[in-house]
PDB file of C-alpha atoms in Angstrom:
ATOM      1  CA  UNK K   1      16.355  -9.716  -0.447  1.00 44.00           C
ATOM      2  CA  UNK K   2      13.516 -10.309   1.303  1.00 47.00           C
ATOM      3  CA  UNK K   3      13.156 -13.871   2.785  1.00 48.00           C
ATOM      4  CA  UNK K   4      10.007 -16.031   3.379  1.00 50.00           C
ATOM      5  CA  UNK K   5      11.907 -19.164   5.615  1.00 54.00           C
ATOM      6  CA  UNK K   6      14.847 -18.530   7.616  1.00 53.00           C
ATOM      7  CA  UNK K   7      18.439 -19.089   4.873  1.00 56.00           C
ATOM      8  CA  UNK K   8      15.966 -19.399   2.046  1.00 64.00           C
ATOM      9  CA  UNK K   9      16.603 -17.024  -0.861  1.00 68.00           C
ATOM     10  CA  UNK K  10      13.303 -17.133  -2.128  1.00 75.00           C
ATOM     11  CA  UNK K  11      10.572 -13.708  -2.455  1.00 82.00           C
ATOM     12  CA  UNK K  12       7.596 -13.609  -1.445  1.00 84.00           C
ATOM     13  CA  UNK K  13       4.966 -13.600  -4.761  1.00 82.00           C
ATOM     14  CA  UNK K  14       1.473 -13.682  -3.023  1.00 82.00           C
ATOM     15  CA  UNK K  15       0.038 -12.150  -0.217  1.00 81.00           C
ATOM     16  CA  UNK K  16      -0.181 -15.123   1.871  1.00 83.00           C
ATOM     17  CA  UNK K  17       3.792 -15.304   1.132  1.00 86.00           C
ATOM     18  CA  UNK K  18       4.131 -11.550   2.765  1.00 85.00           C
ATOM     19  CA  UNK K  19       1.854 -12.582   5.823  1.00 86.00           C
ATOM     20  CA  UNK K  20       4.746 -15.675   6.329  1.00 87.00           C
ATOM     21  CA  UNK K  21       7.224 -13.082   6.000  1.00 85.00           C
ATOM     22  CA  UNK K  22       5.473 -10.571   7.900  1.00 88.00           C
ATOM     23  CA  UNK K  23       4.913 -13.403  10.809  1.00 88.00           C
ATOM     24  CA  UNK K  24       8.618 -14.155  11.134  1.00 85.00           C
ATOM     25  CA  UNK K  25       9.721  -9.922  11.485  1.00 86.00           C
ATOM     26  CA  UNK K  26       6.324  -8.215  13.121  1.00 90.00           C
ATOM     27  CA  UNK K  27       5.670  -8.666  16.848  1.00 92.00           C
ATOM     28  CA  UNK K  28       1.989 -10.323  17.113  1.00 93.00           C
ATOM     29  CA  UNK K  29       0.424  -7.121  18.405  1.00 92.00           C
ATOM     30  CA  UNK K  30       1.264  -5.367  14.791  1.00 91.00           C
ATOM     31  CA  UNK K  31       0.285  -8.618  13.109  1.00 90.00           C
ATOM     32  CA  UNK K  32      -2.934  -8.515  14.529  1.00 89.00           C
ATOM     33  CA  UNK K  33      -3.765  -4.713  13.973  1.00 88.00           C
ATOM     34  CA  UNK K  34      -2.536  -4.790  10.128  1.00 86.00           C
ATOM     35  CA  UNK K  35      -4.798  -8.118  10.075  1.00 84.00           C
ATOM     36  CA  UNK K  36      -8.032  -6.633  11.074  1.00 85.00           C
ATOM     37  CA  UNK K  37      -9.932  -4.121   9.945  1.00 82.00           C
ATOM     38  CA  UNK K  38     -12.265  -1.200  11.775  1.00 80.00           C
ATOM     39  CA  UNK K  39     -15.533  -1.501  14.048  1.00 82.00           C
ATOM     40  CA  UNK K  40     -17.419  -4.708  12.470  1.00 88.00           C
ATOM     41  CA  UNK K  41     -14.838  -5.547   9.980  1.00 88.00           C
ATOM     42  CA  UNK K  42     -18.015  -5.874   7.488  1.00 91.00           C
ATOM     43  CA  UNK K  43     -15.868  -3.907   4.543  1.00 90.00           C
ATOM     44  CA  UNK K  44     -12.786  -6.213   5.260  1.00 88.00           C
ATOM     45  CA  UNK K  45     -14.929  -9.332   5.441  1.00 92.00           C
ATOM     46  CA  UNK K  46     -16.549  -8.071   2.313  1.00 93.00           C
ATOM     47  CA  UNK K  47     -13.288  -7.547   0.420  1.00 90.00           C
ATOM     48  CA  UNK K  48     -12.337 -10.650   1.070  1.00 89.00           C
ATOM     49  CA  UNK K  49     -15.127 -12.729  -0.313  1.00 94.00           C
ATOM     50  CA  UNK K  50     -15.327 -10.404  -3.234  1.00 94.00           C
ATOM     51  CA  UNK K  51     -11.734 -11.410  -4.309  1.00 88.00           C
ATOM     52  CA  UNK K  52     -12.622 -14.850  -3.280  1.00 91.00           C
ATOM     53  CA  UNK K  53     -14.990 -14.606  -6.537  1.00 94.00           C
ATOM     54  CA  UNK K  54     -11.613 -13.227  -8.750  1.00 91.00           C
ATOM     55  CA  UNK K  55     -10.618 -16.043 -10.931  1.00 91.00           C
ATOM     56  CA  UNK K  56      -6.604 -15.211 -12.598  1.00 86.00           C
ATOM     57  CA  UNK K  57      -6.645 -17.730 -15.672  1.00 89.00           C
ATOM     58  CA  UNK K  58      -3.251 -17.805 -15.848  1.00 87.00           C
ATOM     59  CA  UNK K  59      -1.306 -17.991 -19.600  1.00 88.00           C
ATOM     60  CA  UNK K  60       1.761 -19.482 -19.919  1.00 91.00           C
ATOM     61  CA  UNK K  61       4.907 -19.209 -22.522  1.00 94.00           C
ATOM     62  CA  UNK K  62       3.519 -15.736 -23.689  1.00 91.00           C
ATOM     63  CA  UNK K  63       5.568 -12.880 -24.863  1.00 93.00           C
ATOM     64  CA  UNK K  64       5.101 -10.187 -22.160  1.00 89.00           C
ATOM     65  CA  UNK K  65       7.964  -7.893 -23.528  1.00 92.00           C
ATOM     66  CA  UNK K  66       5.172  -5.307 -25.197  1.00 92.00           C
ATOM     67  CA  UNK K  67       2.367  -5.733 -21.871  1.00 90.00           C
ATOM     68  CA  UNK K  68       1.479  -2.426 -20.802  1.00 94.00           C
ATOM     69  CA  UNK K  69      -0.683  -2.171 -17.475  1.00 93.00           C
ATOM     70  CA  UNK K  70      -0.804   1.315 -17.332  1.00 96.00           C
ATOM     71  CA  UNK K  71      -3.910   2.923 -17.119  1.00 96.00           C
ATOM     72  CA  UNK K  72      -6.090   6.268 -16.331  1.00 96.00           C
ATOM     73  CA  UNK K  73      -6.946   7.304 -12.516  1.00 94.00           C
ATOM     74  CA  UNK K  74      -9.309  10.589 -13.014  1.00 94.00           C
ATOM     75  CA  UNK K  75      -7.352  11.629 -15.625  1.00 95.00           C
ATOM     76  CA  UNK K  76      -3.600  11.125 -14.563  1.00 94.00           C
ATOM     77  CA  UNK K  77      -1.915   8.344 -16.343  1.00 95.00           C
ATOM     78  CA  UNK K  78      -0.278   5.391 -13.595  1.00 96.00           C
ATOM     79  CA  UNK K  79       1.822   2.510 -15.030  1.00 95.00           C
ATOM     80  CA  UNK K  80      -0.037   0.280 -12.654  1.00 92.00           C
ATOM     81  CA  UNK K  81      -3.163   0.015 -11.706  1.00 93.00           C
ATOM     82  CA  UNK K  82      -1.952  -1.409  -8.143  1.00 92.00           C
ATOM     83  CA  UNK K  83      -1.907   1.147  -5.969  1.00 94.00           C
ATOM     84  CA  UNK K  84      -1.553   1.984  -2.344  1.00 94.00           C
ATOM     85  CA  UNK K  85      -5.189   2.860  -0.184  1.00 92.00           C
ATOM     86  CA  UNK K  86      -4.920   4.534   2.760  1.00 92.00           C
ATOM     87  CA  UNK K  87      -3.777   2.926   5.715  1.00 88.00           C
ATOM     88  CA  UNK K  88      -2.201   4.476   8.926  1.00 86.00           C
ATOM     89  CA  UNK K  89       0.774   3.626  11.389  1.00 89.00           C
ATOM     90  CA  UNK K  90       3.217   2.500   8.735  1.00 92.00           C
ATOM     91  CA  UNK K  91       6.182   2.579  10.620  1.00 93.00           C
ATOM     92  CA  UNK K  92       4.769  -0.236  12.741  1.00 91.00           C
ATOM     93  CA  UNK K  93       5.935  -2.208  10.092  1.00 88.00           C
ATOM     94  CA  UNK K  94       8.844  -0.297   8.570  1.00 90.00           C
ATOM     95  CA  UNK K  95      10.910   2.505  10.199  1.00 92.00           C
ATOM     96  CA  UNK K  96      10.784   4.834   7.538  1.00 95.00           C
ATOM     97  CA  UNK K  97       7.036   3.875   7.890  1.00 94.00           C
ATOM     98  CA  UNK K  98       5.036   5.805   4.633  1.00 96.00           C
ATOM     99  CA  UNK K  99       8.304   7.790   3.554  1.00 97.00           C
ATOM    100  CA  UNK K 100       8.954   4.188   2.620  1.00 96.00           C
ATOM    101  CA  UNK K 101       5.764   3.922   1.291  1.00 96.00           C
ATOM    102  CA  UNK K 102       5.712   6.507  -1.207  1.00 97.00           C
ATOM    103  CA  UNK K 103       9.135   6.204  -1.923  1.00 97.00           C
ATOM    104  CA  UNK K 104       8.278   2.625  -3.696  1.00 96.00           C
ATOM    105  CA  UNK K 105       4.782   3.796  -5.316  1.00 96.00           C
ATOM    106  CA  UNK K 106       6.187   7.156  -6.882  1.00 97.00           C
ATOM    107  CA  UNK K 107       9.225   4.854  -8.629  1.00 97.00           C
ATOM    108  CA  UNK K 108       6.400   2.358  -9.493  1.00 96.00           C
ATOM    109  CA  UNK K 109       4.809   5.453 -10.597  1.00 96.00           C
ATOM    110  CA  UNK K 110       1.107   4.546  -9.174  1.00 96.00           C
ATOM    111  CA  UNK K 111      -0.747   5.935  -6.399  1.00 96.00           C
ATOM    112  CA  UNK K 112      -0.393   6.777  -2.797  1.00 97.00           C
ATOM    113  CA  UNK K 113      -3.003   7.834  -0.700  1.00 97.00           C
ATOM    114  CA  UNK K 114      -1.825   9.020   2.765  1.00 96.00           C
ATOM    115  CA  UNK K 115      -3.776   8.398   5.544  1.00 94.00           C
ATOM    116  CA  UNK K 116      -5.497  11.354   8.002  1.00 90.00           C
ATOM    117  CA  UNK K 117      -4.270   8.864  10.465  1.00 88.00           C
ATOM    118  CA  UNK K 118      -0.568   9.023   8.924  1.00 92.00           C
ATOM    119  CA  UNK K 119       2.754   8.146  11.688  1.00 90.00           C
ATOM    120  CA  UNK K 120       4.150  10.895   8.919  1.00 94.00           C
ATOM    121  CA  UNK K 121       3.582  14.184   7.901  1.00 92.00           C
ATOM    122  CA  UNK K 122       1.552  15.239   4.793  1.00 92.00           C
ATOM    123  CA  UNK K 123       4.796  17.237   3.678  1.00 95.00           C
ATOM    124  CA  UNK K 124       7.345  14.595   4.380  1.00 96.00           C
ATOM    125  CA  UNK K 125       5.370  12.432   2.769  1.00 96.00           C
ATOM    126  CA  UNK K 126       5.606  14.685  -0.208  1.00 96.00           C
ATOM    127  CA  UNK K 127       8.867  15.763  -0.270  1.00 97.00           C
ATOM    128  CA  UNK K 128      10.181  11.819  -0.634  1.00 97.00           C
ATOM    129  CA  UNK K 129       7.462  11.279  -3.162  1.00 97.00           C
ATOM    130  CA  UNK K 130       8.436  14.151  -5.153  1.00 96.00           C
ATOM    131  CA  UNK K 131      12.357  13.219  -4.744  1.00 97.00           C
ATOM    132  CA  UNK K 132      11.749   9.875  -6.023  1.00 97.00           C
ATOM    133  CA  UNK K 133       9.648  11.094  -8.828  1.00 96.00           C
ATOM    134  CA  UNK K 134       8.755  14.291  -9.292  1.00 96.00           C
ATOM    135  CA  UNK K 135       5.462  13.556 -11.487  1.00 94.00           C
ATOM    136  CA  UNK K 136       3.938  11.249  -8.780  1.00 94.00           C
ATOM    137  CA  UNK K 137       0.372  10.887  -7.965  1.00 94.00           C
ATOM    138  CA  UNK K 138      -0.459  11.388  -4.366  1.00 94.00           C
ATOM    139  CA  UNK K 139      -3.556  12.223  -2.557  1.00 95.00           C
ATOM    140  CA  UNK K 140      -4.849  12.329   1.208  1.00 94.00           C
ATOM    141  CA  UNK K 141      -7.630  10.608   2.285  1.00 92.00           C
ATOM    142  CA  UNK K 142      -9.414  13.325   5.294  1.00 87.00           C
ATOM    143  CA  UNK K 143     -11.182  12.539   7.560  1.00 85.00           C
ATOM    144  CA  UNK K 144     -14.143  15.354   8.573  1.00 85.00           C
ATOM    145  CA  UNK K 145     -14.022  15.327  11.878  1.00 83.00           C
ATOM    146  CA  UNK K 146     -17.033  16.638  14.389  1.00 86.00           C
ATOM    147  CA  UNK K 147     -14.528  19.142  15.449  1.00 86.00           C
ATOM    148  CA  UNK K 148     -13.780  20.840  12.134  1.00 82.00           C
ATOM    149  CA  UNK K 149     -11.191  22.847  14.279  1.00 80.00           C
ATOM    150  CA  UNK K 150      -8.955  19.575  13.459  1.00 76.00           C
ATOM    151  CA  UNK K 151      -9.376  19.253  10.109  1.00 74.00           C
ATOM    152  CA  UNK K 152      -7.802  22.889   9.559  1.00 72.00           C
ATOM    153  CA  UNK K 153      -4.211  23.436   8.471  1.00 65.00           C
ATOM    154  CA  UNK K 154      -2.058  25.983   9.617  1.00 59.00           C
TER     155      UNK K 154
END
C-alpha cells in the first residue's frame, strides 16, 4: 500500500498527494528533474494554467455501477481516457522503471507511449505490455534526430 505520512494507511488520490509521497521516497535531484520540464518550461507552465481553468463539479450519492469511461484513441478502443505521455528515465523513480510502466497501463488497458529517451528498450517494453495484456495500445514517441543515422533500427 502505498503511504502518504510515515504509519499512515492512507493512498494517495491527487497529484499533490503523489508529490508528498514522491518527496518522502525520491532523492531531491529526481524530484527536481520529474518536476520541471524542458528548455523554457513554456509547455509545462502552459499545462498548468490550462488545468488551472478545469473545474470537476463533483456529484455525490450517484450510482456509478453502469459508468463507462472508455473511449476511442484513432480508432482503438481504451477503457480510460487517462493515459501515459511520454516521459523518459523511469527507473529514476521505480526500478523496473517503464516495464513498470506499461505493465500498469496495458492492465488498465489505456495507452503507453514510450519515450525515444526510454531507460528501457522498445522490445522490453513490449514484451511486458503484451504479457500483461496482449491487446494493449502502445506507441513510441521518435525523436528525428539531425543525424538520421540514430533514428535507424537495426
Amino acid at each position: 500500500m502505498v503511504r502518504i505520512v510515515p504509519g499512515s494507511d492512507a493512498t494517495p488520490l491527487n497529484v499533490l498527494e503523489f508529490e508528498e509521497y514522491a518527496r518522502e521516497y525520491l532523492p531531491k535531484a529526481t524530484l527536481d528533474y520529474f518536476a520541471s520540464g524542458s528548455d523554457s518550461m513554456e509547455t509545462l507552465k502552459e499545462n498548468r494554467e490550462a488545468f488551472k481553468r478545469l473545474v470537476l463539479h463533483p456529484r455525490v450519492l450517484r450510482d456509478v455501477s453502469k459508468m463507462d469511461t472508455s473511449t476511442t484513441l484513432l480508432g482503438h478502443r481504451i477503457r480510460s481516457p487517462v493515459c501515459v505521455a511520454p516521459s523518459s528515465t523511469h527507473r529514476m523513480a521505480h526500478p523496473d522503471g517503464e516495464i513498470a510502466s506499461t505493465s500498469a497501463t496495458a492492465k488498465a488497458d489505456t495507452c503507453f507511449v514510450l519515450s525515444t529517451m526510454s531507460t528501457t528498450t522498445l522490445e522490453d517494453v513490449a514484451e511486458a505490455s503484451s504479457a500483461a495484456n496482449p491487446n494493449a495500445l502502445r506507441w513510441f514517441q521518435l525523436y528525428v534526430f539531425k543525424d538520421r543515422r540514430e533514428c535507424l533500427v537495426s
